Short mmCIF file of C-alpha atoms and ligand atoms in Angstrom, two decimals:
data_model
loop_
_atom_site.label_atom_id
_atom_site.label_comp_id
_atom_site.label_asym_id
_atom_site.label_seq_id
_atom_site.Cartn_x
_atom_site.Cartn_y
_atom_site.Cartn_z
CA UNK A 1 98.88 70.24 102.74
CA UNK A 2 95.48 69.01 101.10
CA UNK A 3 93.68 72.17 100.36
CA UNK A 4 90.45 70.30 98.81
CA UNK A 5 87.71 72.63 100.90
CA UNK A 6 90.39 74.25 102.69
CA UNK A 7 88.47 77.89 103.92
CA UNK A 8 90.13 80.54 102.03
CA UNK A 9 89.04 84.25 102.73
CA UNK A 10 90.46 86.92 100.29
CA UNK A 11 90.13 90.68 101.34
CA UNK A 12 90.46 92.71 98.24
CA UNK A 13 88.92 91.72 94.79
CA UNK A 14 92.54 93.73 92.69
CA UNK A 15 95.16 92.13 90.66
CA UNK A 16 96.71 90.45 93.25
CA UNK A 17 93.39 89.47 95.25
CA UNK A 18 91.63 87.80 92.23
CA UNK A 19 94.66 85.68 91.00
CA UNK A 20 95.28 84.20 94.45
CA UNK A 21 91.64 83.60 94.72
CA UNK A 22 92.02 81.45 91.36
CA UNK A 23 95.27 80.10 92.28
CA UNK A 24 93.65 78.55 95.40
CA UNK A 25 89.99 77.49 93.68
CA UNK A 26 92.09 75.50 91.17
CA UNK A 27 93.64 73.64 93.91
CA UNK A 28 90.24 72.55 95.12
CA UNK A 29 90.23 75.32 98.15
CA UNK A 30 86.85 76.74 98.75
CA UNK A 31 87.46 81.07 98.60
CA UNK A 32 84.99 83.31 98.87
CA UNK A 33 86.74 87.13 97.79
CA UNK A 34 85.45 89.69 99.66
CA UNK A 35 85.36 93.32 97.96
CA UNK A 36 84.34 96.52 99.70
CA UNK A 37 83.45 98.04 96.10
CA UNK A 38 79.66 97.69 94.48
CA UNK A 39 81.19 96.55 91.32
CA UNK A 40 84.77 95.39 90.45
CA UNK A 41 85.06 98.73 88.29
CA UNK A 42 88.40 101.14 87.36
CA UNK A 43 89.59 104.21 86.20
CA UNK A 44 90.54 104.30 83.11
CA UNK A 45 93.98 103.39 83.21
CA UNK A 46 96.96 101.19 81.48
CA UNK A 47 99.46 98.58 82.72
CA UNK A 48 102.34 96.43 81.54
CA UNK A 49 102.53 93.64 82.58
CA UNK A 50 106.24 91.97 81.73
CA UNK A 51 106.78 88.20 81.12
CA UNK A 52 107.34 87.83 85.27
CA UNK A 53 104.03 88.60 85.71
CA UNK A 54 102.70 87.03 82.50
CA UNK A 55 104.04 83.15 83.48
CA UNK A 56 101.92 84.02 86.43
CA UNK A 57 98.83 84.26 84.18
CA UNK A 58 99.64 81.57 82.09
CA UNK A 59 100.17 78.94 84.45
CA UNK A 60 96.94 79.95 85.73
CA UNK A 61 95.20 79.03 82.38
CA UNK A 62 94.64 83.27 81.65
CA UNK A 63 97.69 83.10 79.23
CA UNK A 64 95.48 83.36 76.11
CA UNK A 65 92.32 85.34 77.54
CA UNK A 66 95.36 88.20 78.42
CA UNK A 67 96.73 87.73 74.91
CA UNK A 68 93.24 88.70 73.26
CA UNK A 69 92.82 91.76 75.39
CA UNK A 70 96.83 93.48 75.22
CA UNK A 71 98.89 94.75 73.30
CA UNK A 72 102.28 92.47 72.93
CA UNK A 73 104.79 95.34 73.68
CA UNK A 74 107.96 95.81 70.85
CA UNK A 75 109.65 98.26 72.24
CA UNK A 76 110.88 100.54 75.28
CA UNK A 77 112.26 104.01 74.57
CA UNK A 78 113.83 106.57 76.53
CA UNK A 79 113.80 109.70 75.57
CA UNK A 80 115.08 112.98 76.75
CA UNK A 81 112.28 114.89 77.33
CA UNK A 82 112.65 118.06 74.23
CA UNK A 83 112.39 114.28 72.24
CA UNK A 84 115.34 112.78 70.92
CA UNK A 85 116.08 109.32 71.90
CA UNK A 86 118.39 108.20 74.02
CA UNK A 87 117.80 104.44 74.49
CA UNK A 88 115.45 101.60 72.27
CA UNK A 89 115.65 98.71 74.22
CA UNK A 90 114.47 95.68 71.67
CA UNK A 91 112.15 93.64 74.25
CA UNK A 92 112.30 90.73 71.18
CA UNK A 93 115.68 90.12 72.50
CA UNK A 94 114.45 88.54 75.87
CA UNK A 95 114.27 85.15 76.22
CA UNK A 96 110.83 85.13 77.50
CA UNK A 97 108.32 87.74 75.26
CA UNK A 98 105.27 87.94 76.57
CA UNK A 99 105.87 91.38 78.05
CA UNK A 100 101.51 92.89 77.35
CA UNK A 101 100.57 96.21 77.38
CA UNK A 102 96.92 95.78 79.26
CA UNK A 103 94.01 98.17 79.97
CA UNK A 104 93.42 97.24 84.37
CA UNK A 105 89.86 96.84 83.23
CA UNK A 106 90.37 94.16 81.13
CA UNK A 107 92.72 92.22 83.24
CA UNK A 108 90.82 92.30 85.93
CA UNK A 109 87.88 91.62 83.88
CA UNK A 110 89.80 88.60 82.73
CA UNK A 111 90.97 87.29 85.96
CA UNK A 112 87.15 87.54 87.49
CA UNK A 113 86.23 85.70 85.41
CA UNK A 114 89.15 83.08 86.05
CA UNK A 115 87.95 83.24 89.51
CA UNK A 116 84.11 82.72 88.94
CA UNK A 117 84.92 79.87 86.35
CA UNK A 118 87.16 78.27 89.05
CA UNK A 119 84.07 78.20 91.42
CA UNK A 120 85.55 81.49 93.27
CA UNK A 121 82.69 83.65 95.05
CA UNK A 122 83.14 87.03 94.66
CA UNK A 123 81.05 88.98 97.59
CA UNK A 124 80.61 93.24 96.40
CA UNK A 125 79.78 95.76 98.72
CA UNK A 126 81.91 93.50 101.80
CA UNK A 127 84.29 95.76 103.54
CA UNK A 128 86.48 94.09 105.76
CA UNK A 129 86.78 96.25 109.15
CA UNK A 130 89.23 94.12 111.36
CA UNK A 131 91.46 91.20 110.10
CA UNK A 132 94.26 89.40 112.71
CA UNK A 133 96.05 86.12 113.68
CA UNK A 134 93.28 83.89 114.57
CA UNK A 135 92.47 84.09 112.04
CA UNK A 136 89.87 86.65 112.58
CA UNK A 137 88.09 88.22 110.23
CA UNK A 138 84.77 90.93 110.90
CA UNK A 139 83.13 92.84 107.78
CA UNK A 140 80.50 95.44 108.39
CA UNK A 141 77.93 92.84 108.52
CA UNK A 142 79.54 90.25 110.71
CA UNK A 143 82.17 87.96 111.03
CA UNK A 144 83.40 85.43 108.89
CA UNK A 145 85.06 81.57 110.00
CA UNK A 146 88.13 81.08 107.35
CA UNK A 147 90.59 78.74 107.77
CA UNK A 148 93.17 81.35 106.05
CA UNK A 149 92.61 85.04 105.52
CA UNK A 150 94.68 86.62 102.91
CA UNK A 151 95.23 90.34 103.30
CA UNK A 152 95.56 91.27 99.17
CA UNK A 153 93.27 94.60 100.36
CA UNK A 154 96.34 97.22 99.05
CA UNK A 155 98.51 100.37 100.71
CA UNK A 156 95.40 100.91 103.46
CA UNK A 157 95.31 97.05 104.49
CA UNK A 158 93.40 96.26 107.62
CA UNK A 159 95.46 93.37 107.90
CA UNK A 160 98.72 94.77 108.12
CA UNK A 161 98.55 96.90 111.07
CA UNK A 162 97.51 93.44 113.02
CA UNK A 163 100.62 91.91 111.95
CA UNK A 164 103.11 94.79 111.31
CA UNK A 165 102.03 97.49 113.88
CA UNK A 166 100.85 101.01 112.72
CA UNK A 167 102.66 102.69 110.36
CA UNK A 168 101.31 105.69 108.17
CA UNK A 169 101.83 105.11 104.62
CA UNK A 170 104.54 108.35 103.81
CA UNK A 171 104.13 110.66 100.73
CA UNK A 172 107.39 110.08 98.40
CA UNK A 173 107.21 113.90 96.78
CA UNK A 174 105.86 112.57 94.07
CA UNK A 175 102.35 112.78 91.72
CA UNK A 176 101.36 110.54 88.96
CA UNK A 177 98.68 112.31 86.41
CA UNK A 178 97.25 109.58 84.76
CA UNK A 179 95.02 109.49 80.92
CA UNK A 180 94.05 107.78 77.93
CA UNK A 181 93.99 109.40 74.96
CA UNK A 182 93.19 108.19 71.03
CA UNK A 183 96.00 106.62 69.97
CA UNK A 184 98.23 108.43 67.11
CA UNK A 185 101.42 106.53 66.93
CA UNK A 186 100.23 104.21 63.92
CA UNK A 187 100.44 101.06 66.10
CA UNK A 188 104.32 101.21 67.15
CA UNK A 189 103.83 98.70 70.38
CA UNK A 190 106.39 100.84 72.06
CA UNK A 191 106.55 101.98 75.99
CA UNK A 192 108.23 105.58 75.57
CA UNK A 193 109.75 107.28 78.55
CA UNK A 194 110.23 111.02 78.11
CA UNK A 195 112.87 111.98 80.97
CA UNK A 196 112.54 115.62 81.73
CA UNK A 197 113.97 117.56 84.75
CA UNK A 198 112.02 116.19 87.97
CA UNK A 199 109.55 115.16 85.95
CA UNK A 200 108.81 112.18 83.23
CA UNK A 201 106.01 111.26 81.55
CA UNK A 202 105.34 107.83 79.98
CA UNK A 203 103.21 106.65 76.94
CA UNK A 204 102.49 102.83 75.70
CA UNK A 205 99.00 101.61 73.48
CA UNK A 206 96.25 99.74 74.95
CA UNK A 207 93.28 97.95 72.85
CA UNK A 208 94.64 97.14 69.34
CA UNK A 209 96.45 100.40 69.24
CA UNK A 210 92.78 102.43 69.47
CA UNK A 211 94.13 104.22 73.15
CA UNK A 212 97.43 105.48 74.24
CA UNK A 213 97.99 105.32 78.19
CA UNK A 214 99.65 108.11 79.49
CA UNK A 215 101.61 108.19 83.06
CA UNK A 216 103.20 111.44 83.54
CA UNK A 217 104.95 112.05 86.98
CA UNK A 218 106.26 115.51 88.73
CA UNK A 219 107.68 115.99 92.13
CA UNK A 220 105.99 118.13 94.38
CA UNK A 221 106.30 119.34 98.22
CA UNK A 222 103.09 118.01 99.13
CA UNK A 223 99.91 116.37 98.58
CA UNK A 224 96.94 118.02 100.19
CA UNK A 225 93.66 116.28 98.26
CA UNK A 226 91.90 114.38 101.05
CA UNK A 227 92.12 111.45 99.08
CA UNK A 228 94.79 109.52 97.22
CA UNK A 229 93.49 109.79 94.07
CA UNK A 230 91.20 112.32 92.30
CA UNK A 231 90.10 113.88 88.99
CA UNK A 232 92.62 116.81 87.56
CA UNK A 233 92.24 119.45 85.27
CA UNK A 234 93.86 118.80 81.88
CA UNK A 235 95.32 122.47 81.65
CA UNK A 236 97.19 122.18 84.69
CA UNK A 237 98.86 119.16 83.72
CA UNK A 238 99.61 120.45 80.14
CA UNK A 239 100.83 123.52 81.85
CA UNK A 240 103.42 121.72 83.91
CA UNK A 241 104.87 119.46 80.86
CA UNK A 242 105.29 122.78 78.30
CA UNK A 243 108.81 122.25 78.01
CA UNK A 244 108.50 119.20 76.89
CA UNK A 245 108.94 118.19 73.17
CA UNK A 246 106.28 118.33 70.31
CA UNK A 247 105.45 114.54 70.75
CA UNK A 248 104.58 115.01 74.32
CA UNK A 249 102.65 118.26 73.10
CA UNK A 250 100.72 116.24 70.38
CA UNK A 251 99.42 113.90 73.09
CA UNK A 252 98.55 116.14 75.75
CA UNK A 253 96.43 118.14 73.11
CA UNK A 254 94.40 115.49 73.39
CA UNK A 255 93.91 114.70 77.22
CA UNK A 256 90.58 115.57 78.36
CA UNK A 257 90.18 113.95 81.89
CA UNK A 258 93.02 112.79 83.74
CA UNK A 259 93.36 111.68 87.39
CA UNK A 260 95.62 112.33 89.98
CA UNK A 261 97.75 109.97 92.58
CA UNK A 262 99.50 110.91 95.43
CA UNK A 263 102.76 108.33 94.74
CA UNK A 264 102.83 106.85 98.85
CA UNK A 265 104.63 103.77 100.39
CA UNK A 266 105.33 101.75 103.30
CA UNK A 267 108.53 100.28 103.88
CA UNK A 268 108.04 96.30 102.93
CA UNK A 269 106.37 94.46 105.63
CA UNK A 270 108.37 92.50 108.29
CA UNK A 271 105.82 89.87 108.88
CA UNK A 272 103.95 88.61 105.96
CA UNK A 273 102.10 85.77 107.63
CA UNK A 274 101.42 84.31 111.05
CA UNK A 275 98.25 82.42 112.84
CA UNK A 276 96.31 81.53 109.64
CA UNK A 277 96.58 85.19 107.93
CA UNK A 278 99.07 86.42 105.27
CA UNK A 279 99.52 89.66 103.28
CA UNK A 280 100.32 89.82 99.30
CA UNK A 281 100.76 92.51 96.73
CA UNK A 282 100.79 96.03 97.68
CA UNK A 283 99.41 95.41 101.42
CA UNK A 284 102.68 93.89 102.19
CA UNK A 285 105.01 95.92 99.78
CA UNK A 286 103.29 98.98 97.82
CA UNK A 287 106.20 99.83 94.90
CA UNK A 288 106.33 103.09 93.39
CA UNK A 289 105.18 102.69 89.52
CA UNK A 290 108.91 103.34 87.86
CA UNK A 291 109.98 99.60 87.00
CA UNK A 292 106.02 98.84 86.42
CA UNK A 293 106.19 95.93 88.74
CA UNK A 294 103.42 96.42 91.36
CA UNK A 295 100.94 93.86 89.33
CA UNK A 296 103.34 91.82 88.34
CA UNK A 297 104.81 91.45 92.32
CA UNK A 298 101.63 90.41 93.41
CA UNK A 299 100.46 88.24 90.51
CA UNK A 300 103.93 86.35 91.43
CA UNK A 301 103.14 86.62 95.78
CA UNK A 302 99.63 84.97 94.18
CA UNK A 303 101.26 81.96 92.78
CA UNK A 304 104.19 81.03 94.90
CA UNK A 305 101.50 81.81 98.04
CA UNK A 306 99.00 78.91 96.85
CA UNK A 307 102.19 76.78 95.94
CA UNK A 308 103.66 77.00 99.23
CA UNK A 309 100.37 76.34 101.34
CA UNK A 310 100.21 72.94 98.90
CA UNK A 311 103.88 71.87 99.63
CA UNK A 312 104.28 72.43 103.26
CA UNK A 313 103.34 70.32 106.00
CA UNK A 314 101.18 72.97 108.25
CA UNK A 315 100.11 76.19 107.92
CA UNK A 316 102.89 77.73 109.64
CA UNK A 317 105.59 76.28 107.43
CA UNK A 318 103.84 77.48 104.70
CA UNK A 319 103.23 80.79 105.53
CA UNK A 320 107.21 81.46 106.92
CA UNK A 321 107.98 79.28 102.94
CA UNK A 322 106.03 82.12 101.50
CA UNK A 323 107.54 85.05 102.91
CA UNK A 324 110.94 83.40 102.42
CA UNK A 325 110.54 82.43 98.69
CA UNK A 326 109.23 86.27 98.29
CA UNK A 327 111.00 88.68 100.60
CA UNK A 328 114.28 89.09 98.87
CA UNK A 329 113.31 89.43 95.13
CA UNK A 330 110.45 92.02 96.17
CA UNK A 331 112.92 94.29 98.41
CA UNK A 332 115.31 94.24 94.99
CA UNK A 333 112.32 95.10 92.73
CA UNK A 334 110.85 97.98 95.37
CA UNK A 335 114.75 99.49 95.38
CA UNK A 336 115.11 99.13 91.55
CA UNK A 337 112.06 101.41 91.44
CA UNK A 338 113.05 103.69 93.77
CA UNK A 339 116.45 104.16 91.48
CA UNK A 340 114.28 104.94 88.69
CA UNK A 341 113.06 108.00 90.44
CA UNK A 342 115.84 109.25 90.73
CA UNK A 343 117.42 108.43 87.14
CA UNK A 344 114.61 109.64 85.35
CA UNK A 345 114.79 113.31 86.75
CA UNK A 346 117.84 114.35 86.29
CA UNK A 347 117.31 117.84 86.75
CA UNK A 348 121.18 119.15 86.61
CA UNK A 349 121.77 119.78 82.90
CA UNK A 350 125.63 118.78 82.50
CA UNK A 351 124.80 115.44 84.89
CA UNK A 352 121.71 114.49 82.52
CA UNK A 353 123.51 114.92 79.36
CA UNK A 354 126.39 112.55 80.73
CA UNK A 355 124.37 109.96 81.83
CA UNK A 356 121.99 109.80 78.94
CA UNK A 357 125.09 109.86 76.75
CA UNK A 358 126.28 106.63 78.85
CA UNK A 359 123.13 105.13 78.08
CA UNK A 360 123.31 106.03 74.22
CA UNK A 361 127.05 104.46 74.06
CA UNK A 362 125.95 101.59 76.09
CA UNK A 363 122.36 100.69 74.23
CA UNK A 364 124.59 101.29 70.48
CA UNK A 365 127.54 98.87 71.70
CA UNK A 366 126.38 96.21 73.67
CA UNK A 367 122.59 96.30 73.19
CA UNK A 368 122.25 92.74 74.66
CA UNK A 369 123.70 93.45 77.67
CA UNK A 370 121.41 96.09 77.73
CA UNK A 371 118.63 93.93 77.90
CA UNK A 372 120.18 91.33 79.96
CA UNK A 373 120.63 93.76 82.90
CA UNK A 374 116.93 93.35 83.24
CA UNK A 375 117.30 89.36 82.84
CA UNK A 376 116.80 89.09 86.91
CA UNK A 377 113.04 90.81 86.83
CA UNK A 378 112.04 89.67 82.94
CA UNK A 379 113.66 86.58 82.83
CA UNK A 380 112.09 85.15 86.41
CA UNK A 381 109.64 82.72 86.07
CA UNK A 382 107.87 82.03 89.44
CA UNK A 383 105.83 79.10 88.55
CA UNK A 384 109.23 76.95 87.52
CA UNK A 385 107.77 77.08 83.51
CA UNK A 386 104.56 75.61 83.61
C1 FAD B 401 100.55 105.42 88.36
C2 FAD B 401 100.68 103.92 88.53
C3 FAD B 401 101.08 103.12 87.44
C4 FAD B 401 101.27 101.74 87.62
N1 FAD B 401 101.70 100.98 86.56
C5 FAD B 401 101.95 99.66 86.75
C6 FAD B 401 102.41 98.83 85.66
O1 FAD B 401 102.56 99.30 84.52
N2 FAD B 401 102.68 97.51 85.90
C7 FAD B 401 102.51 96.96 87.14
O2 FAD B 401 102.80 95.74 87.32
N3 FAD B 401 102.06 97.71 88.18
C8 FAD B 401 101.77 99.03 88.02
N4 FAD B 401 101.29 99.78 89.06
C9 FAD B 401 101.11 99.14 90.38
C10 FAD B 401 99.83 98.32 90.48
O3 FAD B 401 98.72 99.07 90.08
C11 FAD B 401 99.62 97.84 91.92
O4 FAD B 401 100.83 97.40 92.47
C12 FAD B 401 98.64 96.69 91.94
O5 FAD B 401 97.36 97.15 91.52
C13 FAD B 401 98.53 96.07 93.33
O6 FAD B 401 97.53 95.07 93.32
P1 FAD B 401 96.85 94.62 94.68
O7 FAD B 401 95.88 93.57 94.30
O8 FAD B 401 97.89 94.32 95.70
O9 FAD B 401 96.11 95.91 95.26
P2 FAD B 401 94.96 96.81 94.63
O10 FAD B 401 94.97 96.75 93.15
O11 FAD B 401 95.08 98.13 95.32
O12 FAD B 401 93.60 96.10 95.09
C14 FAD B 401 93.14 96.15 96.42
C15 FAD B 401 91.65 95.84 96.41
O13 FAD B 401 91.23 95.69 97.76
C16 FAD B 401 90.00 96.38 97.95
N5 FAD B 401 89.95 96.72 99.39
C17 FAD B 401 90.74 97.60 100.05
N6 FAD B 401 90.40 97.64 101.35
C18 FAD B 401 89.39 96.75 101.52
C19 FAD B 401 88.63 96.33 102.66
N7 FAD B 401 88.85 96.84 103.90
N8 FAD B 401 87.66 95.39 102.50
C20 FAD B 401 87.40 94.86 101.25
N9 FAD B 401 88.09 95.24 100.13
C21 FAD B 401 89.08 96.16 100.28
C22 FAD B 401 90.11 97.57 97.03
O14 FAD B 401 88.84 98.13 96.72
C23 FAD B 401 90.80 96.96 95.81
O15 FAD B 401 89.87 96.40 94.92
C24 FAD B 401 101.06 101.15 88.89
C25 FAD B 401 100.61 101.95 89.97
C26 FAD B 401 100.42 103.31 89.80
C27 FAD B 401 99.94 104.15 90.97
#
């Protein structure tokens, strides 16, 4: 299709929302992103973003602007949680190495201003209220005439329900407690994954080593806070990690505000597009956080969804094209996650010692095939290398 003025309308100014809106702009569509927040603002909070994702933001010219805002990760360790390590895996033995370790603010900082420099406009303070196959698409303060309306507005979508029926996002028994802290590892670029009975907690450096980002994650029966994310007191979270070894100790000393999040899913959407609409990123597959692959899912959906609109004939084709070059890969990388869980929290002491001593054999013996098990995530490259 020829997409020069094509009328693109983007709910949801995230990740995923910003890079499509880019992806499209630079293909001569004419977007307009529409954001219910005042300002495109976030919690302080860290993200990797592995070479998948990172092909995504190079091929959309952000390759260096991401490069002078991360942290180019060495190293992932697991550890048991008291702290001795069980598995290094040597990220300098992929074949693709641009695996960042990003503060969100930056990279969305970076891809806004992708978008704007693209000739992107970004409207604040527009809430979508109703989006369907029409398209249709109504904010608080009217309607809007798009010839596509892309649904990259998260778990509480308004355009998913249209195309998907309701379905209320379920709790998964987990909580993520999430900080930044001053950084005292002496600049080791390393993710490190302390794996602790049904709980972990994860630590990786943001901003020239100056921060560490801390993810630390418990299961619990329930989640009552109204919302699905709010601010948490630093003793309780130290409190429920005091088994854990001295280098967990030494950084939770230092935690001073920390938020919570209710982990919550939907199962991956049947229908991704139809009529002139289409979902991406965590509106049409929200991934729990253990193979750190939610950003990087929809920074791929962003590509391959403006690369499918420009190689198919109509705007049908495209949109089933999308959903068929994306469906698979995302169901794998949502179930890898999901396994993660589960691995992580080992909470039977004879089973955790035998499978962390598997690991240990298998990382000292074969530590490439170590690393090529994650080949099929890593090693993707969605935009075909450019
Ligand atoms: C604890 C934790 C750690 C994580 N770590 C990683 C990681 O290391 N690597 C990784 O790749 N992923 C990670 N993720 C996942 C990642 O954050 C998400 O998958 C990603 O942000 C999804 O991007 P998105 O653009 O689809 O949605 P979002 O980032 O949720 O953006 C949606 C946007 O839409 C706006 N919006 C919503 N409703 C409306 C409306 N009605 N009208 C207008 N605007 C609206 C919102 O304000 C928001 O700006 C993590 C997630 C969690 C919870």
């Amino acid at each position: 299709m020829d997409l020069s003025g094509l009328r693109i309308a983007v709910i949801g100014g995230g990740i995923g929302g910003l890079a499509v809106a880019r992806a499209f702009a630079l293909r001569e569509a004419s977007v307009t992103v529409y954001e219910q927040a005042n300002a495109i603002a976030e919690v302080g909070a860290g993200l990797q973003i592995s070479p998948n994702g990172f092909s995504v933001l190079r091929a959309l010219g952000l390759g260096d602007a991401v490069r002078d805002v991360g942290v180019q990760a060495a190293t992932i360790a697991l550890h048991d949680y008291r702290g001795s390590r069980v598995l290094q895996l040597d990220l300098g033995r992929l074949t693709q190495r641009d695996y960042w370790f990003l503060h969100r603010a930056d990279l969305i900082d970076v891809l806004r201003r992708g978008a704007v420099a693209a000739g992107v406009n970004i409207r604040l303070g527009s809430r979508a209220i109703e989006a369907a196959p029409g398209p249709v698409l109504r904010l608080e303060d009217g309607a809007v005439d798009a010839d596509l309306v892309i649904g990259a507005d998260g778990l509480h979508s308004v355009l998913r329900p249209a195309l998907n029926g309701v379905a209320e996002p379920f709790f998964t028994g987990q909580v993520a407690w999430r900080a930044t802290v001053p950084c005292s590892r002496g600049g080791v670029a390393e993710a490190r994954v302390h794996m602790g009975p049904r709980r972990h907690l994860v630590s990786y450096p943001l901003r020239d080593g100056q921060i560490m980002n801390i993810v630390a994650v418990e299961e619990r029966a329930e989640w009552t806070a109204e919302s699905w994310s709010h601010r948490g007191d630093p003793d309780t979270l130290r409190a429920r990690f005091a088994d854990f070894g001295p280098d967990v100790q030494t950084i939770l000393a230092r935690v001073d505000t920390v938020h919570q999040w209710g982990l919550f899913r939907h199962p991956v959407a049947r229908v991704w597009g139809q009529g002139g609409t289409a979902l991406l990123g965590d509106a049409a597959h929200p991934t729990l956080p253990f193979m750190a692959q939610g950003a990087c899912m929809a920074l791929e959906d962003a590509w391959v969804l403006a690369d499918a609109l420009t190689m198919a004939e109509d705007m049908d084709a495209a949109l089933a094209a999308y959903q068929m070059r994306r469906e698979a890969r995302v169901r794998r990388v949502v179930e890898a996650a999901n396994g993660n869980a589960w691995k992580y929290h080992l909470s039977f002491g004879p089973l955790r010692f035998a499978a962390h001593t598997a690991m240990r054999l298998g990382g000292a013996l074969v530590p490439q095939r170590m690393m090529q098990q994650f080949d099929w995530i890593y090693g993707y490259d969605v935009t075909g290398g450019r």
